[in-house]
Short mmCIF file of N, CA, C and O in Angstrom, two decimals:
data_model
loop_
_atom_site.label_atom_id
_atom_site.label_comp_id
_atom_site.label_asym_id
_atom_site.label_seq_id
_atom_site.Cartn_x
_atom_site.Cartn_y
_atom_site.Cartn_z
N MET A 3 0.85 -1.17 0.00
CA MET A 3 0.00 0.00 0.00
C MET A 3 0.89 1.24 0.00
O MET A 3 1.86 1.32 0.74
N SER A 4 0.56 2.22 -0.83
CA SER A 4 1.34 3.45 -0.90
C SER A 4 1.19 4.25 0.39
O SER A 4 0.22 4.08 1.14
N LYS A 5 2.14 5.15 0.63
CA LYS A 5 2.10 5.99 1.82
C LYS A 5 0.82 6.83 1.86
O LYS A 5 0.15 6.92 2.89
N ALA A 6 0.46 7.44 0.72
CA ALA A 6 -0.74 8.28 0.66
C ALA A 6 -2.00 7.46 0.94
O ALA A 6 -2.90 7.91 1.66
N LYS A 7 -2.07 6.27 0.36
CA LYS A 7 -3.24 5.41 0.57
C LYS A 7 -3.33 4.99 2.04
O LYS A 7 -4.42 4.94 2.62
N ASN A 8 -2.18 4.71 2.66
CA ASN A 8 -2.15 4.33 4.07
C ASN A 8 -2.64 5.48 4.95
O ASN A 8 -3.41 5.26 5.89
N ILE A 9 -2.21 6.71 4.65
CA ILE A 9 -2.66 7.89 5.41
C ILE A 9 -4.17 8.03 5.28
O ILE A 9 -4.88 8.25 6.26
N GLY A 10 -4.68 7.89 4.06
CA GLY A 10 -6.11 8.00 3.82
C GLY A 10 -6.90 6.93 4.56
O GLY A 10 -7.92 7.22 5.20
N THR A 11 -6.43 5.70 4.50
CA THR A 11 -7.11 4.59 5.18
C THR A 11 -7.15 4.82 6.68
O THR A 11 -8.19 4.63 7.32
N ARG A 12 -6.03 5.26 7.25
CA ARG A 12 -5.98 5.51 8.70
C ARG A 12 -6.93 6.64 9.09
O ARG A 12 -7.61 6.56 10.11
N ALA A 13 -6.97 7.70 8.28
CA ALA A 13 -7.85 8.84 8.59
C ALA A 13 -9.32 8.43 8.48
O ALA A 13 -10.14 8.77 9.35
N GLU A 14 -9.67 7.71 7.44
CA GLU A 14 -11.05 7.25 7.26
C GLU A 14 -11.48 6.33 8.39
O GLU A 14 -12.60 6.44 8.92
N THR A 15 -10.59 5.43 8.78
CA THR A 15 -10.87 4.51 9.88
C THR A 15 -11.04 5.28 11.18
O THR A 15 -11.93 4.96 11.99
N ALA A 16 -10.24 6.31 11.40
CA ALA A 16 -10.35 7.12 12.61
C ALA A 16 -11.71 7.80 12.70
O ALA A 16 -12.34 7.82 13.77
N VAL A 17 -12.20 8.34 11.59
CA VAL A 17 -13.51 8.99 11.59
C VAL A 17 -14.61 7.96 11.82
O VAL A 17 -15.52 8.17 12.63
N ARG A 18 -14.53 6.85 11.15
CA ARG A 18 -15.53 5.79 11.36
C ARG A 18 -15.51 5.33 12.81
O ARG A 18 -16.56 5.18 13.44
N ASN A 19 -14.33 5.12 13.37
CA ASN A 19 -14.23 4.69 14.76
C ASN A 19 -14.81 5.74 15.70
O ASN A 19 -15.44 5.40 16.71
N TYR A 20 -14.62 7.02 15.38
CA TYR A 20 -15.22 8.06 16.21
C TYR A 20 -16.75 7.94 16.18
O TYR A 20 -17.41 8.00 17.21
N LEU A 21 -17.30 7.78 14.99
CA LEU A 21 -18.76 7.64 14.86
C LEU A 21 -19.27 6.44 15.65
O LEU A 21 -20.31 6.52 16.33
N LEU A 22 -18.55 5.34 15.60
CA LEU A 22 -18.94 4.15 16.38
C LEU A 22 -18.85 4.44 17.88
O LEU A 22 -19.70 3.99 18.65
N SER A 23 -17.84 5.21 18.28
CA SER A 23 -17.64 5.50 19.72
C SER A 23 -18.73 6.37 20.32
O SER A 23 -18.92 6.38 21.54
N VAL A 24 -19.45 7.12 19.47
CA VAL A 24 -20.52 7.98 19.99
C VAL A 24 -21.91 7.34 19.81
O VAL A 24 -22.91 8.02 19.99
N GLY A 25 -21.94 6.07 19.47
CA GLY A 25 -23.21 5.35 19.50
C GLY A 25 -23.77 4.86 18.19
O GLY A 25 -24.80 4.18 18.18
N TYR A 26 -23.13 5.18 17.07
CA TYR A 26 -23.61 4.63 15.81
C TYR A 26 -23.17 3.18 15.71
O TYR A 26 -22.13 2.80 16.24
N ASP A 27 -23.96 2.37 15.01
CA ASP A 27 -23.56 0.98 14.82
C ASP A 27 -22.92 0.81 13.45
O ASP A 27 -22.99 1.71 12.61
N PRO A 28 -22.28 -0.34 13.20
CA PRO A 28 -21.57 -0.55 11.94
C PRO A 28 -22.45 -0.48 10.69
O PRO A 28 -21.95 -0.24 9.60
N LEU A 29 -23.76 -0.67 10.83
CA LEU A 29 -24.64 -0.53 9.68
C LEU A 29 -24.94 0.94 9.39
O LEU A 29 -25.28 1.30 8.27
N GLN A 30 -24.83 1.79 10.40
CA GLN A 30 -25.07 3.22 10.21
C GLN A 30 -23.83 3.94 9.73
O GLN A 30 -23.92 4.86 8.92
N ALA A 31 -22.67 3.57 10.24
CA ALA A 31 -21.40 4.25 9.92
C ALA A 31 -20.43 3.24 9.32
O ALA A 31 -20.05 2.28 9.99
N HIS A 32 -20.06 3.46 8.07
CA HIS A 32 -19.10 2.53 7.47
C HIS A 32 -18.22 3.24 6.44
O HIS A 32 -18.59 4.27 5.89
N ARG A 33 -17.03 2.65 6.23
CA ARG A 33 -16.11 3.14 5.20
C ARG A 33 -16.52 2.57 3.86
O ARG A 33 -16.95 1.43 3.77
N ASN A 34 -16.34 3.37 2.84
CA ASN A 34 -16.67 2.93 1.49
C ASN A 34 -15.44 2.42 0.75
O ASN A 34 -14.32 2.80 1.06
N VAL A 35 -15.69 1.62 -0.24
CA VAL A 35 -14.63 1.20 -1.15
C VAL A 35 -14.52 2.24 -2.25
O VAL A 35 -15.49 2.90 -2.61
N LEU A 36 -13.31 2.41 -2.77
CA LEU A 36 -13.08 3.37 -3.85
C LEU A 36 -13.82 2.92 -5.10
O LEU A 36 -13.89 1.74 -5.41
N LYS A 37 -14.36 3.91 -5.83
CA LYS A 37 -15.08 3.60 -7.07
C LYS A 37 -14.53 4.42 -8.23
O LYS A 37 -15.24 4.73 -9.16
N GLY A 38 -13.28 4.79 -8.15
CA GLY A 38 -12.65 5.54 -9.24
C GLY A 38 -13.27 6.91 -9.43
O GLY A 38 -13.47 7.65 -8.49
N THR A 39 -13.62 7.23 -10.66
CA THR A 39 -14.16 8.56 -10.97
C THR A 39 -15.56 8.76 -10.42
O THR A 39 -16.03 9.88 -10.33
N ALA A 40 -16.23 7.69 -10.04
CA ALA A 40 -17.58 7.79 -9.48
C ALA A 40 -17.56 7.59 -7.96
O ALA A 40 -18.48 7.05 -7.38
N ASP A 41 -16.47 8.03 -7.31
CA ASP A 41 -16.32 7.87 -5.87
C ASP A 41 -17.53 8.47 -5.15
O ASP A 41 -18.09 9.47 -5.58
N GLU A 42 -17.92 7.84 -4.05
CA GLU A 42 -19.11 8.24 -3.31
C GLU A 42 -18.80 8.62 -1.86
O GLU A 42 -19.62 8.42 -0.97
N GLY A 43 -17.64 9.19 -1.63
CA GLY A 43 -17.25 9.60 -0.29
C GLY A 43 -16.52 8.49 0.43
O GLY A 43 -16.58 7.33 0.05
N ASP A 44 -15.82 8.88 1.50
CA ASP A 44 -14.98 7.93 2.23
C ASP A 44 -15.74 7.20 3.33
O ASP A 44 -15.52 6.02 3.57
N VAL A 45 -16.60 7.92 4.03
CA VAL A 45 -17.39 7.33 5.12
C VAL A 45 -18.84 7.74 4.92
O VAL A 45 -19.13 8.90 4.63
N TRP A 46 -19.72 6.78 5.07
CA TRP A 46 -21.16 7.05 4.99
C TRP A 46 -21.75 6.95 6.38
O TRP A 46 -21.34 6.12 7.20
N LEU A 47 -22.76 7.78 6.62
CA LEU A 47 -23.52 7.73 7.86
C LEU A 47 -24.99 7.73 7.49
O LEU A 47 -25.46 8.65 6.81
N ARG A 48 -25.70 6.70 7.88
CA ARG A 48 -27.14 6.62 7.63
C ARG A 48 -27.84 7.18 8.88
O ARG A 48 -27.66 6.67 9.96
N GLU A 49 -28.59 8.26 8.65
CA GLU A 49 -29.22 9.00 9.74
C GLU A 49 -30.65 9.33 9.37
O GLU A 49 -31.07 9.16 8.23
N VAL A 50 -31.40 9.83 10.35
CA VAL A 50 -32.78 10.25 10.12
C VAL A 50 -32.85 11.29 9.01
O VAL A 50 -33.76 11.29 8.18
N ALA A 51 -31.84 12.17 8.97
CA ALA A 51 -31.79 13.22 7.94
C ALA A 51 -31.52 12.66 6.55
O ALA A 51 -31.61 13.38 5.57
N GLY A 52 -31.19 11.39 6.46
CA GLY A 52 -30.85 10.76 5.18
C GLY A 52 -29.39 10.36 5.16
O GLY A 52 -28.69 10.45 6.17
N LEU A 53 -28.94 9.94 4.01
CA LEU A 53 -27.55 9.53 3.87
C LEU A 53 -26.63 10.74 3.94
O LEU A 53 -26.87 11.75 3.28
N ILE A 54 -25.58 10.62 4.75
CA ILE A 54 -24.58 11.67 4.90
C ILE A 54 -23.24 11.09 4.46
O ILE A 54 -22.86 10.01 4.88
N VAL A 55 -22.55 11.85 3.61
CA VAL A 55 -21.25 11.44 3.09
C VAL A 55 -20.17 12.32 3.71
O VAL A 55 -20.33 13.53 3.79
N PHE A 56 -19.10 11.68 4.16
CA PHE A 56 -17.94 12.39 4.68
C PHE A 56 -16.76 12.16 3.74
O PHE A 56 -16.45 11.00 3.42
N GLU A 57 -16.14 13.23 3.31
CA GLU A 57 -14.88 13.15 2.58
C GLU A 57 -13.79 13.42 3.62
O GLU A 57 -13.84 14.45 4.32
N ILE A 58 -12.83 12.53 3.75
CA ILE A 58 -11.84 12.61 4.82
C ILE A 58 -10.46 12.88 4.23
O ILE A 58 -10.05 12.23 3.27
N LYS A 59 -9.75 13.84 4.84
CA LYS A 59 -8.37 14.14 4.44
C LYS A 59 -7.48 14.08 5.67
O LYS A 59 -7.79 14.70 6.70
N GLY A 60 -6.39 13.34 5.58
CA GLY A 60 -5.47 13.20 6.71
C GLY A 60 -4.05 13.50 6.30
O GLY A 60 -3.76 13.77 5.13
N GLY A 61 -3.16 13.46 7.27
CA GLY A 61 -1.75 13.66 7.02
C GLY A 61 -1.36 15.13 6.91
O GLY A 61 -2.14 16.04 7.20
N LYS A 62 -0.13 15.33 6.47
CA LYS A 62 0.46 16.68 6.42
C LYS A 62 -0.36 17.63 5.55
O LYS A 62 -0.56 18.79 5.92
N MET A 63 -0.82 17.17 4.38
CA MET A 63 -1.61 18.05 3.50
C MET A 63 -2.85 18.58 4.20
O MET A 63 -3.21 19.74 4.07
N ALA A 64 -3.52 17.72 4.95
CA ALA A 64 -4.74 18.13 5.66
C ALA A 64 -4.40 19.09 6.79
O ALA A 64 -5.10 20.09 6.99
N LYS A 65 -3.34 18.80 7.49
CA LYS A 65 -2.95 19.62 8.64
C LYS A 65 -2.54 21.03 8.23
O LYS A 65 -2.68 21.97 8.99
N GLU A 66 -2.01 21.16 7.01
CA GLU A 66 -1.49 22.45 6.54
C GLU A 66 -2.32 23.03 5.39
O GLU A 66 -1.86 23.93 4.69
N ALA A 67 -3.52 22.55 5.21
CA ALA A 67 -4.34 22.95 4.06
C ALA A 67 -4.66 24.44 4.06
O ALA A 67 -5.06 25.00 5.07
N SER A 68 -4.50 25.05 2.89
CA SER A 68 -4.89 26.45 2.70
C SER A 68 -6.40 26.52 2.49
O SER A 68 -7.05 25.51 2.23
N TYR A 69 -6.94 27.73 2.58
CA TYR A 69 -8.37 27.91 2.32
C TYR A 69 -8.71 27.47 0.90
O TYR A 69 -9.74 26.82 0.67
N GLY A 70 -7.82 27.78 -0.05
CA GLY A 70 -8.05 27.36 -1.44
C GLY A 70 -8.11 25.86 -1.58
O GLY A 70 -8.94 25.32 -2.33
N GLN A 71 -7.25 25.15 -0.86
CA GLN A 71 -7.26 23.69 -0.89
C GLN A 71 -8.56 23.15 -0.30
O GLN A 71 -9.16 22.23 -0.82
N VAL A 72 -8.98 23.74 0.82
CA VAL A 72 -10.24 23.33 1.45
C VAL A 72 -11.39 23.52 0.47
O VAL A 72 -12.26 22.65 0.35
N GLN A 73 -11.40 24.63 -0.26
CA GLN A 73 -12.47 24.86 -1.24
C GLN A 73 -12.47 23.77 -2.31
O GLN A 73 -13.54 23.28 -2.70
N LYS A 74 -11.29 23.37 -2.80
CA LYS A 74 -11.21 22.30 -3.80
C LYS A 74 -11.74 20.99 -3.23
O LYS A 74 -12.47 20.25 -3.90
N TRP A 75 -11.36 20.70 -1.99
CA TRP A 75 -11.84 19.46 -1.37
C TRP A 75 -13.35 19.50 -1.14
O TRP A 75 -14.01 18.48 -1.24
N LEU A 76 -13.88 20.69 -0.84
CA LEU A 76 -15.33 20.81 -0.69
C LEU A 76 -16.05 20.57 -2.01
O LEU A 76 -17.13 19.97 -2.03
N GLU A 77 -15.46 21.00 -3.12
CA GLU A 77 -16.03 20.71 -4.44
C GLU A 77 -16.03 19.20 -4.68
O GLU A 77 -17.00 18.65 -5.19
N GLU A 78 -14.94 18.54 -4.31
CA GLU A 78 -14.84 17.09 -4.42
C GLU A 78 -15.91 16.42 -3.55
O GLU A 78 -16.57 15.46 -3.98
N THR A 79 -16.08 16.94 -2.34
CA THR A 79 -17.10 16.41 -1.43
C THR A 79 -18.49 16.51 -2.05
O THR A 79 -19.27 15.55 -2.00
N GLU A 80 -18.78 17.65 -2.67
CA GLU A 80 -20.09 17.85 -3.29
C GLU A 80 -20.30 16.87 -4.45
O GLU A 80 -21.39 16.30 -4.62
N THR A 81 -19.28 16.67 -5.26
CA THR A 81 -19.37 15.70 -6.37
C THR A 81 -19.65 14.31 -5.83
O THR A 81 -20.52 13.59 -6.35
N GLU A 82 -18.94 13.92 -4.77
CA GLU A 82 -19.11 12.58 -4.21
C GLU A 82 -20.47 12.44 -3.52
O GLU A 82 -21.08 11.38 -3.55
N ARG A 83 -20.97 13.53 -2.93
CA ARG A 83 -22.31 13.51 -2.33
C ARG A 83 -23.35 13.22 -3.42
O ARG A 83 -24.23 12.39 -3.24
N LYS A 84 -23.20 13.91 -4.54
CA LYS A 84 -24.13 13.70 -5.66
C LYS A 84 -24.00 12.28 -6.21
O LYS A 84 -25.01 11.64 -6.51
N ASN A 85 -22.77 11.77 -6.35
CA ASN A 85 -22.56 10.40 -6.83
C ASN A 85 -23.26 9.38 -5.94
O ASN A 85 -23.76 8.37 -6.43
N ALA A 86 -23.28 9.65 -4.64
CA ALA A 86 -23.89 8.73 -3.68
C ALA A 86 -25.39 8.98 -3.52
O ALA A 86 -26.06 8.23 -2.80
N ASN A 87 -25.89 10.04 -4.15
CA ASN A 87 -27.28 10.43 -3.98
C ASN A 87 -27.60 10.67 -2.50
O ASN A 87 -28.66 10.29 -1.99
N ALA A 88 -26.63 11.31 -1.81
CA ALA A 88 -26.77 11.57 -0.38
C ALA A 88 -27.44 12.92 -0.14
O ALA A 88 -27.37 13.82 -0.98
N ARG A 89 -28.06 13.08 0.99
CA ARG A 89 -28.72 14.34 1.36
C ARG A 89 -27.68 15.41 1.72
O ARG A 89 -27.82 16.56 1.37
N LEU A 90 -26.63 15.00 2.45
CA LEU A 90 -25.63 15.94 2.95
C LEU A 90 -24.23 15.40 2.72
O LEU A 90 -24.02 14.19 2.70
N GLY A 91 -23.27 16.32 2.58
CA GLY A 91 -21.87 15.94 2.45
C GLY A 91 -21.01 16.90 3.25
O GLY A 91 -21.21 18.11 3.20
N PHE A 92 -20.05 16.34 3.99
CA PHE A 92 -19.16 17.15 4.82
C PHE A 92 -17.71 16.74 4.59
O PHE A 92 -17.42 15.57 4.37
N LEU A 93 -16.82 17.72 4.68
CA LEU A 93 -15.39 17.49 4.59
C LEU A 93 -14.83 17.44 6.00
O LEU A 93 -15.16 18.30 6.82
N VAL A 94 -13.99 16.46 6.29
CA VAL A 94 -13.31 16.36 7.59
C VAL A 94 -11.82 16.30 7.32
O VAL A 94 -11.35 15.51 6.51
N THR A 95 -11.05 17.17 8.02
CA THR A 95 -9.60 17.21 7.86
C THR A 95 -8.92 17.03 9.21
O THR A 95 -9.36 17.58 10.23
N GLN A 96 -7.85 16.27 9.18
CA GLN A 96 -7.06 16.09 10.39
C GLN A 96 -6.42 17.42 10.78
O GLN A 96 -6.03 18.20 9.92
N ARG A 97 -6.34 17.67 12.08
CA ARG A 97 -5.74 18.91 12.60
C ARG A 97 -4.31 18.64 13.06
O ARG A 97 -4.01 17.57 13.57
N ALA A 98 -3.47 19.63 12.91
CA ALA A 98 -2.10 19.54 13.42
C ALA A 98 -2.14 19.30 14.92
O ALA A 98 -2.91 19.94 15.64
N GLY A 99 -1.36 18.34 15.38
CA GLY A 99 -1.27 18.05 16.81
C GLY A 99 -2.40 17.19 17.34
O GLY A 99 -2.46 16.94 18.54
N VAL A 100 -3.29 16.73 16.46
CA VAL A 100 -4.43 15.91 16.90
C VAL A 100 -4.39 14.60 16.13
O VAL A 100 -4.67 14.55 14.94
N GLY A 101 -4.04 13.53 16.83
CA GLY A 101 -3.86 12.24 16.19
C GLY A 101 -5.15 11.49 15.92
O GLY A 101 -6.25 11.95 16.22
N TYR A 102 -4.98 10.31 15.38
CA TYR A 102 -6.10 9.47 14.96
C TYR A 102 -7.07 9.11 16.10
O TYR A 102 -8.28 9.11 15.88
N PRO A 103 -6.57 8.83 17.31
CA PRO A 103 -7.51 8.48 18.38
C PRO A 103 -8.44 9.64 18.80
O PRO A 103 -9.44 9.41 19.45
N ARG A 104 -8.10 10.85 18.41
CA ARG A 104 -8.90 12.02 18.79
C ARG A 104 -9.56 12.67 17.58
O ARG A 104 -9.68 13.88 17.47
N ALA A 105 -10.06 11.85 16.67
CA ALA A 105 -10.66 12.35 15.42
C ALA A 105 -11.86 13.26 15.68
O ALA A 105 -12.17 14.11 14.84
N GLY A 106 -12.51 13.14 16.80
CA GLY A 106 -13.62 14.03 17.12
C GLY A 106 -13.20 15.49 17.21
O GLY A 106 -14.03 16.39 17.09
N GLU A 107 -11.90 15.73 17.39
CA GLU A 107 -11.36 17.09 17.48
C GLU A 107 -10.87 17.62 16.13
O GLU A 107 -10.40 18.74 16.04
N TRP A 108 -10.99 16.80 15.08
CA TRP A 108 -10.58 17.24 13.74
C TRP A 108 -11.56 18.27 13.23
O TRP A 108 -12.69 18.39 13.72
N TRP A 109 -11.16 19.00 12.19
CA TRP A 109 -12.03 20.01 11.59
C TRP A 109 -13.04 19.38 10.66
O TRP A 109 -12.71 18.50 9.87
N ALA A 110 -14.26 19.85 10.75
CA ALA A 110 -15.31 19.49 9.80
C ALA A 110 -15.75 20.78 9.11
O ALA A 110 -15.90 21.81 9.75
N TYR A 111 -15.93 20.72 7.81
CA TYR A 111 -16.36 21.87 7.02
C TYR A 111 -17.74 21.57 6.47
O TYR A 111 -17.98 20.48 5.94
N ALA A 112 -18.61 22.56 6.59
CA ALA A 112 -20.00 22.39 6.17
C ALA A 112 -20.49 23.68 5.55
O ALA A 112 -19.97 24.76 5.82
N LYS A 113 -21.54 23.57 4.75
CA LYS A 113 -22.23 24.75 4.27
C LYS A 113 -23.23 25.17 5.35
O LYS A 113 -23.88 24.32 5.97
N LEU A 114 -23.33 26.47 5.56
CA LEU A 114 -24.25 26.99 6.57
C LEU A 114 -25.67 26.48 6.32
O LEU A 114 -26.39 26.12 7.26
N GLY A 115 -26.06 26.41 5.08
CA GLY A 115 -27.40 25.91 4.74
C GLY A 115 -27.61 24.47 5.19
O GLY A 115 -28.70 24.11 5.64
N ASP A 116 -26.57 23.63 5.07
CA ASP A 116 -26.69 22.24 5.51
C ASP A 116 -26.84 22.16 7.03
O ASP A 116 -27.59 21.34 7.56
N LEU A 117 -26.10 23.03 7.75
CA LEU A 117 -26.24 23.06 9.20
C LEU A 117 -27.65 23.53 9.58
O LEU A 117 -28.25 23.00 10.52
N ASN A 118 -28.17 24.50 8.85
CA ASN A 118 -29.53 24.96 9.09
C ASN A 118 -30.52 23.82 8.85
O ASN A 118 -31.46 23.63 9.62
N TYR A 119 -30.30 23.05 7.80
CA TYR A 119 -31.18 21.92 7.51
C TYR A 119 -31.16 20.92 8.67
O TYR A 119 -32.20 20.41 9.08
N LEU A 120 -29.96 20.63 9.22
CA LEU A 120 -29.87 19.70 10.34
C LEU A 120 -30.65 20.22 11.55
O LEU A 120 -31.28 19.45 12.27
N HIS A 121 -30.59 21.52 11.75
CA HIS A 121 -31.21 22.10 12.94
C HIS A 121 -32.73 22.29 12.79
O HIS A 121 -33.47 22.04 13.73
N THR A 122 -33.18 22.72 11.62
CA THR A 122 -34.59 23.07 11.46
C THR A 122 -35.30 22.35 10.32
O THR A 122 -36.50 22.53 10.15
N HIS A 123 -34.54 21.60 9.52
CA HIS A 123 -35.06 21.00 8.28
C HIS A 123 -35.58 22.09 7.35
O HIS A 123 -36.46 21.86 6.54
N GLY A 124 -34.98 23.29 7.49
CA GLY A 124 -35.38 24.43 6.67
C GLY A 124 -34.49 24.61 5.47
O GLY A 124 -33.90 23.66 4.95
N ASP A 125 -34.36 25.84 5.04
CA ASP A 125 -33.62 26.23 3.84
C ASP A 125 -32.17 25.75 3.92
O ASP A 125 -31.48 25.99 4.91
N SER A 126 -31.70 25.09 2.88
CA SER A 126 -30.32 24.61 2.85
C SER A 126 -29.52 25.25 1.73
O SER A 126 -28.50 24.73 1.31
N SER A 127 -29.96 26.41 1.26
CA SER A 127 -29.33 27.01 0.08
C SER A 127 -28.13 27.90 0.39
O SER A 127 -27.42 28.30 -0.53
N ASN A 128 -27.85 28.22 1.65
CA ASN A 128 -26.73 29.10 1.98
C ASN A 128 -25.41 28.36 1.84
O ASN A 128 -25.15 27.39 2.57
N ASP A 129 -24.54 28.80 0.92
CA ASP A 129 -23.27 28.12 0.64
C ASP A 129 -22.09 28.66 1.46
O ASP A 129 -20.95 28.31 1.19
N THR A 130 -22.35 29.52 2.45
CA THR A 130 -21.28 30.01 3.30
C THR A 130 -20.62 28.83 4.01
O THR A 130 -21.31 27.96 4.55
N ILE A 131 -19.28 28.80 3.99
CA ILE A 131 -18.54 27.69 4.58
C ILE A 131 -18.32 27.94 6.06
O ILE A 131 -17.91 29.03 6.47
N VAL A 132 -18.57 26.92 6.87
CA VAL A 132 -18.41 26.98 8.31
C VAL A 132 -17.44 25.88 8.73
O VAL A 132 -17.50 24.77 8.20
N ARG A 133 -16.54 26.20 9.68
CA ARG A 133 -15.62 25.19 10.21
C ARG A 133 -15.96 24.95 11.68
O ARG A 133 -16.10 25.90 12.45
N LEU A 134 -16.11 23.68 12.05
CA LEU A 134 -16.37 23.29 13.41
C LEU A 134 -15.71 21.94 13.66
O LEU A 134 -15.19 21.33 12.72
N THR A 135 -15.68 21.48 14.89
CA THR A 135 -15.07 20.18 15.12
C THR A 135 -16.02 19.08 14.66
O THR A 135 -17.25 19.28 14.60
N LEU A 136 -15.45 17.93 14.35
CA LEU A 136 -16.27 16.78 13.98
C LEU A 136 -17.24 16.44 15.11
O LEU A 136 -18.40 16.14 14.86
N ALA A 137 -16.78 16.52 16.36
CA ALA A 137 -17.66 16.23 17.50
C ALA A 137 -18.87 17.15 17.51
O ALA A 137 -20.00 16.70 17.74
N ASP A 138 -18.66 18.44 17.28
CA ASP A 138 -19.79 19.38 17.26
C ASP A 138 -20.72 19.11 16.09
O ASP A 138 -21.94 19.20 16.23
N LEU A 139 -20.15 18.76 14.93
CA LEU A 139 -20.99 18.42 13.78
C LEU A 139 -21.85 17.20 14.08
O LEU A 139 -23.05 17.20 13.80
N VAL A 140 -21.25 16.19 14.68
CA VAL A 140 -22.01 14.97 15.00
C VAL A 140 -23.12 15.27 15.99
O VAL A 140 -24.23 14.74 15.88
N LYS A 141 -22.88 16.16 16.95
CA LYS A 141 -23.96 16.57 17.88
C LYS A 141 -25.12 17.19 17.11
O LYS A 141 -26.28 16.91 17.40
N LEU A 142 -24.81 18.04 16.14
CA LEU A 142 -25.87 18.64 15.33
C LEU A 142 -26.61 17.59 14.51
O LEU A 142 -27.84 17.65 14.38
N ILE A 143 -25.88 16.64 13.97
CA ILE A 143 -26.52 15.57 13.19
C ILE A 143 -27.46 14.76 14.07
O ILE A 143 -28.59 14.48 13.68
N ARG A 144 -27.01 14.44 15.26
CA ARG A 144 -27.80 13.56 16.15
C ARG A 144 -28.97 14.27 16.81
O ARG A 144 -30.00 13.65 17.07
N HIS A 145 -28.80 15.55 17.12
CA HIS A 145 -29.80 16.23 17.94
C HIS A 145 -30.45 17.44 17.30
O HIS A 145 -31.29 18.08 17.91
N GLY A 146 -30.00 17.80 16.11
CA GLY A 146 -30.59 18.91 15.41
C GLY A 146 -30.44 20.25 16.02
O GLY A 146 -29.84 20.71 16.82
#
């Protein structure tokens, strides 16, 4: 396995393990297999709100990502959300100084409209980007 693939696998597994640690079962939270150009996200979460896709980035690139890089990854996340026919898609990036066992402290990027949808099931059209921890995002997903 290449170094990059190993970093990705470890990061995806860390996010999935975090979801399992907060009460999701393996049928609700699972890692996906790669599908080439029709990739459907790295981790899926089946929730009341519908299918949620997480695009996960780990390693040095994620820890040092510029805003421009985050925007590119968010575009990738949106493409993969559409490929999976998911309701929501979120980007999760590893943070500098925060290892795999503490994935709940990694950054999650979301559109403000998607967060509004989680909270009120209202308008989801606001594309303003918001950064919060994965733990805080999961609280919003679970409790609205």
